[in-house]
XYZ file of C-alpha atoms in Angstrom:
410
model
C 0.306 0.079 -0.025
C 1.477 3.190 -1.270
C 1.597 6.181 1.448
C 1.856 9.614 0.643
C 5.084 11.459 1.189
C 4.828 14.337 3.555
C 6.247 17.332 1.742
C 9.715 18.388 2.953
C 9.720 21.523 5.123
C 11.738 24.505 4.258
C 14.350 25.048 6.581
C 13.550 28.805 8.534
C 15.923 31.399 7.454
C 18.168 32.498 10.084
C 17.866 36.254 10.920
C 21.217 38.312 10.434
C 21.994 40.505 13.393
C 25.274 42.936 13.640
C 28.196 41.995 15.569
C 31.087 44.108 16.924
C 34.524 42.332 17.081
C 38.040 42.748 18.513
C 40.590 40.368 17.570
C 44.118 40.328 16.504
C 45.495 39.381 12.759
C 48.635 37.419 11.787
C 51.163 39.964 12.593
C 49.419 40.220 16.204
C 48.159 43.610 15.783
C 44.585 44.342 17.235
C 42.059 44.900 14.683
C 38.268 45.513 15.143
C 35.139 46.018 12.936
C 31.730 44.843 12.293
C 30.070 41.762 10.645
C 26.440 40.655 9.603
C 26.050 36.811 10.665
C 23.222 34.780 12.051
C 25.118 33.795 15.420
C 28.323 34.337 17.094
C 29.473 30.712 15.899
C 29.176 32.249 12.381
C 31.254 35.428 12.954
C 33.884 33.247 14.759
C 34.449 30.927 11.671
C 34.468 33.692 9.105
C 36.732 35.536 10.926
C 39.163 32.548 11.525
C 39.206 31.456 7.830
C 40.557 35.490 7.366
C 43.317 34.800 9.931
C 41.911 36.626 12.650
C 41.908 35.410 16.327
C 38.823 36.600 17.944
C 38.943 38.033 21.515
C 35.498 39.643 21.940
C 32.162 39.672 20.251
C 28.946 41.129 21.016
C 25.857 42.389 19.291
C 25.107 45.784 18.602
C 21.896 46.634 19.457
C 20.191 49.575 17.845
C 17.952 52.279 19.366
C 14.695 52.179 17.834
C 12.705 55.278 16.436
C 13.801 57.724 14.197
C 14.349 58.195 10.357
C 17.040 59.479 7.597
C 16.063 62.883 6.666
C 17.574 65.269 4.060
C 19.633 66.858 6.595
C 20.989 63.648 7.657
C 22.135 62.786 3.905
C 23.295 66.227 3.362
C 25.512 65.842 6.519
C 26.693 62.276 5.773
C 27.696 63.287 2.436
C 29.792 66.528 3.481
C 31.457 64.048 6.409
C 32.135 61.508 3.766
C 34.109 63.904 0.966
C 35.845 65.454 4.088
C 37.376 62.265 5.335
C 38.018 60.975 1.573
C 39.746 64.058 0.866
C 41.910 63.718 4.085
C 43.173 60.243 2.855
C 40.623 58.066 5.103
C 39.425 54.696 3.302
C 36.089 54.254 2.103
C 35.011 51.380 4.485
C 36.523 53.117 7.571
C 34.637 56.229 6.861
C 31.768 54.255 7.067
C 32.520 53.180 10.330
C 33.468 56.455 11.633
C 30.586 58.571 10.317
C 28.036 55.561 11.187
C 29.094 55.028 15.266
C 29.299 58.914 15.368
C 26.119 59.925 14.297
C 23.221 60.579 16.919
C 20.329 58.823 14.496
C 20.292 55.001 14.899
C 18.250 55.096 11.450
C 21.729 56.615 9.796
C 23.647 54.229 11.462
C 21.809 51.100 10.033
C 21.636 52.914 6.607
C 25.671 53.205 6.959
C 26.064 49.923 7.859
C 24.019 48.454 5.123
C 25.801 50.607 2.130
C 28.918 49.608 3.813
C 28.016 45.866 3.679
C 27.097 46.243 -0.055
C 30.435 47.715 -0.837
C 32.292 45.040 1.097
C 30.642 42.169 -0.883
C 31.712 43.683 -4.372
C 28.930 46.459 -5.041
C 29.873 49.852 -6.330
C 29.263 52.777 -4.092
C 26.547 54.310 -6.627
C 25.058 50.777 -6.822
C 24.650 50.576 -3.312
C 22.999 54.134 -3.304
C 20.433 53.003 -5.818
C 19.079 50.291 -3.143
C 17.780 53.296 -1.422
C 15.796 55.515 -4.093
C 13.769 57.362 -1.334
C 16.956 58.709 0.136
C 19.336 58.859 -2.940
C 17.679 60.244 -6.171
C 18.644 59.753 -9.604
C 20.828 62.852 -9.504
C 22.841 61.794 -6.500
C 23.495 58.106 -7.582
C 24.372 59.228 -11.246
C 26.962 61.834 -9.769
C 28.682 59.312 -7.709
C 28.972 56.846 -10.416
C 30.227 59.551 -12.535
C 32.994 60.357 -9.620
C 33.567 56.273 -9.309
C 34.430 56.042 -13.240
C 36.706 59.104 -13.384
C 38.422 58.958 -10.055
C 37.401 62.073 -8.520
C 34.761 60.526 -6.071
C 35.810 63.022 -3.377
C 35.253 66.026 -5.558
C 31.695 64.998 -6.654
C 31.029 64.173 -2.949
C 32.159 67.936 -2.012
C 29.800 69.373 -4.942
C 26.947 67.226 -4.006
C 27.604 68.103 -0.248
C 27.279 71.780 -1.226
C 24.248 71.170 -3.635
C 22.534 69.441 -0.786
C 23.364 72.336 1.614
C 22.109 74.818 -0.437
C 19.055 72.950 -1.640
C 17.773 72.473 1.929
C 18.764 76.319 2.842
C 16.381 77.500 -0.041
C 13.558 74.958 1.060
C 13.883 76.106 4.399
C 13.235 80.033 3.493
C 10.308 78.794 1.430
C 8.722 76.926 4.327
C 9.358 79.924 6.862
C 7.845 82.198 4.625
C 4.720 80.022 4.264
C 4.516 78.852 7.813
C 4.108 81.985 9.723
C 0.920 83.298 8.114
C -0.612 79.457 8.117
C 0.064 79.215 11.774
C -1.062 82.415 12.461
C -4.176 82.002 10.780
C -4.898 78.719 12.473
C -4.271 80.195 15.857
C -6.635 82.901 14.828
C -9.600 80.354 13.751
C -9.296 78.481 17.106
C -9.489 81.705 19.094
C -12.529 82.539 16.842
C -14.087 79.444 17.509
C -13.714 79.364 21.219
C -15.045 83.059 21.798
C -18.007 82.119 19.401
C -18.735 78.490 21.174
C -18.355 79.677 25.039
C -17.897 83.726 25.499
C -20.688 85.232 23.094
C -23.343 82.937 24.554
C -22.615 84.139 27.894
C -23.174 87.569 26.680
C -26.087 86.694 25.100
C -27.541 85.505 28.232
C -26.767 88.789 29.909
C -28.417 90.547 26.970
C -31.865 88.992 27.154
C -32.117 90.476 30.400
C -32.112 94.118 29.090
C -35.284 94.058 27.317
C -34.338 96.437 24.498
C -33.344 96.310 20.700
C -29.789 95.181 20.103
C -27.667 96.775 17.470
C -27.314 95.089 14.029
C -23.195 94.247 14.698
C -24.251 92.547 17.705
C -27.060 90.510 16.412
C -24.998 89.328 13.672
C -21.963 88.295 15.750
C -24.804 86.276 18.039
C -26.511 84.757 14.790
C -22.996 83.573 13.780
C -22.340 82.207 17.132
C -25.535 80.211 17.422
C -24.661 78.526 14.218
C -20.736 77.668 15.607
C -22.559 76.189 19.159
C -25.218 74.141 16.799
C -22.706 72.891 14.119
C -19.398 73.186 15.367
C -19.006 69.368 14.530
C -19.768 69.930 10.684
C -17.580 72.972 10.765
C -14.534 71.104 12.260
C -15.503 67.843 10.491
C -16.005 69.734 6.948
C -12.431 71.671 7.623
C -10.693 68.560 8.773
C -11.881 66.239 5.902
C -11.472 68.687 3.381
C -7.654 68.920 4.342
C -7.279 65.293 4.674
C -8.928 64.730 0.998
C -7.035 67.818 -0.440
C -3.446 66.213 0.802
C -4.430 62.880 -0.195
C -5.444 63.764 -3.643
C -2.523 65.924 -3.968
C 0.267 63.192 -3.411
C -1.775 60.623 -5.470
C -2.826 62.792 -8.516
C -0.395 64.133 -11.069
C -3.122 66.365 -12.779
C -3.912 68.049 -9.261
C -0.090 68.607 -8.448
C -0.035 70.197 -11.950
C -2.597 72.622 -11.634
C -1.749 73.183 -7.989
C 1.934 74.270 -8.943
C 0.467 76.570 -11.818
C -1.549 78.350 -9.372
C 1.130 78.881 -7.007
C 3.293 80.198 -9.579
C 0.509 82.920 -10.281
C -0.108 83.893 -6.434
C 0.569 87.178 -5.781
C 3.585 88.091 -3.909
C 4.133 84.274 -3.065
C 4.215 83.404 -6.657
C 7.307 85.304 -7.508
C 9.224 83.769 -4.432
C 8.300 80.070 -5.652
C 9.479 80.973 -9.157
C 12.654 82.293 -7.903
C 13.358 79.040 -5.639
C 12.334 76.980 -8.894
C 14.781 78.540 -11.151
C 17.410 78.663 -8.332
C 16.926 74.774 -7.809
C 16.867 74.182 -11.833
C 20.070 75.759 -12.656
C 21.665 74.748 -9.607
C 21.024 71.063 -10.342
C 21.892 71.422 -13.835
C 25.492 73.222 -13.013
C 26.231 70.576 -10.479
C 25.496 67.845 -13.344
C 27.425 69.494 -15.921
C 30.481 70.279 -14.165
C 30.701 66.622 -12.953
C 31.110 65.892 -16.936
C 27.492 64.062 -17.288
C 26.269 65.019 -20.760
C 23.849 67.932 -20.850
C 20.866 65.428 -22.320
C 21.193 62.863 -19.520
C 21.761 66.254 -17.093
C 18.288 67.219 -18.040
C 16.848 63.884 -16.614
C 17.497 64.820 -13.035
C 17.233 68.633 -13.266
C 13.281 68.340 -13.907
C 12.295 66.413 -10.962
C 15.017 68.444 -8.711
C 13.200 71.810 -9.578
C 10.127 70.581 -7.194
C 7.582 72.259 -9.544
C 5.555 70.155 -12.121
C 5.155 73.150 -14.657
C 9.186 73.399 -15.125
C 9.270 69.236 -15.045
C 7.306 69.173 -17.931
C 9.234 72.170 -19.425
C 12.441 70.501 -18.851
C 11.187 67.238 -20.434
C 10.233 69.781 -23.615
C 13.970 71.222 -23.827
C 15.408 67.896 -23.185
C 13.637 66.965 -26.302
C 14.808 69.922 -28.282
C 18.356 69.967 -27.099
C 18.618 65.867 -28.175
C 18.083 67.093 -31.730
C 20.516 69.556 -31.964
C 18.797 72.722 -30.941
C 20.864 74.812 -28.425
C 20.169 74.872 -24.616
C 19.398 78.897 -24.881
C 16.722 78.286 -27.927
C 15.182 75.392 -26.017
C 14.671 77.495 -22.816
C 13.219 80.555 -24.779
C 10.730 78.214 -26.373
C 9.029 77.487 -22.803
C 8.807 81.072 -22.051
C 9.265 80.325 -18.234
C 12.887 81.870 -17.696
C 13.667 85.332 -17.072
C 15.630 86.833 -19.861
C 18.449 87.550 -17.731
C 18.548 83.551 -17.310
C 18.459 82.875 -20.983
C 21.245 85.459 -21.667
C 23.539 84.120 -19.029
C 23.233 80.559 -20.353
C 23.928 81.819 -24.081
C 26.997 83.603 -22.712
C 28.033 80.131 -21.060
C 27.351 78.160 -24.294
C 29.478 80.601 -26.483
C 32.514 80.749 -23.988
C 32.142 77.047 -22.865
C 31.644 77.729 -19.305
C 27.985 77.062 -18.998
C 28.498 75.159 -15.471
C 29.890 78.516 -13.967
C 27.325 80.862 -15.484
C 24.657 78.669 -14.271
C 25.838 78.466 -10.792
C 26.096 82.082 -10.823
C 22.525 82.462 -11.828
C 21.680 80.222 -8.966
C 23.586 82.151 -6.443
C 21.843 85.161 -7.994
C 18.256 83.931 -7.702
C 19.020 82.069 -4.178
C 19.925 85.578 -2.860
C 16.792 87.238 -4.337
C 14.868 84.322 -2.446
C 16.652 85.098 0.935
C 15.790 89.171 0.208
C 12.438 88.388 -1.222
C 11.432 86.348 2.306
C 12.812 88.751 4.733
C 10.942 91.644 3.348
C 8.214 89.548 3.037
C 8.243 88.563 6.890
C 8.553 92.246 7.593
C 5.432 93.014 5.487
C 3.250 90.072 6.777
C 3.579 91.060 10.830
C 1.722 94.240 10.316
C -0.715 93.032 7.852
C -1.529 89.867 10.456
C -1.992 92.389 13.248
C -4.363 94.384 11.306
C -6.276 91.101 10.130
C -6.411 89.923 13.776
C -7.441 93.240 15.281
C -10.338 93.634 12.642
C -11.656 90.213 13.794
C -10.914 89.988 17.434
C -11.693 93.744 18.100
C -14.738 93.617 15.610
C -16.475 91.058 17.662
C -15.515 92.583 21.086
C -17.174 96.001 19.867
C -19.987 94.444 18.493
C -20.648 92.718 21.963
C -20.045 95.990 24.081
C -22.164 98.307 21.839
C -25.260 97.295 23.803
C -23.689 97.988 26.964
C -22.533 101.433 25.419
C -26.122 102.021 24.329
C -27.351 101.255 27.708
C -24.492 103.341 29.466
C -25.708 106.389 27.217
C -29.173 106.386 28.081
C -28.793 106.377 31.739
């Protein structure tokens, strides 16, 4: 009688951990390092085959929490470039930077990259495994540096590029954050007055037995609406914001439409346009200076600009440049770049110093953004004070008008 054979069970995969080890090499010199392995036994066997006598092994434990930010990537790039220029070997650089970083997530990231490099991957290939942290521009420049043997130089340019991008983004965010934060606080204060303060005045006014002024009646009616439908007001605002950001992140058509609107906003639109042009020219300058061909450089430029309108225009420029049209003519055809930018690019193409001219354009527009944000901050403060004074002061005056009227009669 035949019996059914049991299906063979797949052996469970052993989870690898990171071990710190200390030992002595064949020359008797103390050495130390990190290795990923499923157990201490495997670590001992691996190091023994390398001629290392292990004296101490400990499992490395990473603290939970934290994530790798753009500032972390910028700082890591600057440290990597500085140490490589000082002659520190690449793998040792990863050890030094990873252990000295406060963010455990960065330490884990650098350990993973170091492990890939140790197993034979190039640095650019190791970076490409983390596309959310290292974009195509970053990886392409690192690959160009590895091929040309000038990795530390390109890492230094990348660090400078990252630092300038972070600076200009923070300027834009600060310009937007202040008025939005004040408006949110003003709405909350107004809601509290409408729901809790004005109903108390309403009860007092009922005992007067006199007709109330029109502004007072309007504020009381508005307060009654808030008290009755506060849940609908806050719910619709919260739901609307959630739906807006949810759709914005997933709909390219909405992103394009909003980016067009942002560029046409009064005051803010000019700042956004200047920041986009600064990022666009800075990115193209960095790529071109690294020896990346112009058509290939434009692949990364559009996304780095941070605006879909300029991203679409960059695709158009790339298509025209690939057919033999000059960069100056292709930029003119988009009608998105100021005449000064186009003229500087034309001079750069004629003189063979396009990367230098683009860098000067980026410096100019970054300075323009700084000045515009400082001027806007100075202008916004009195404007916001006027708006808050009119809103809160109007409600206070409306509620005190009946008291003034009664006082005048008496």
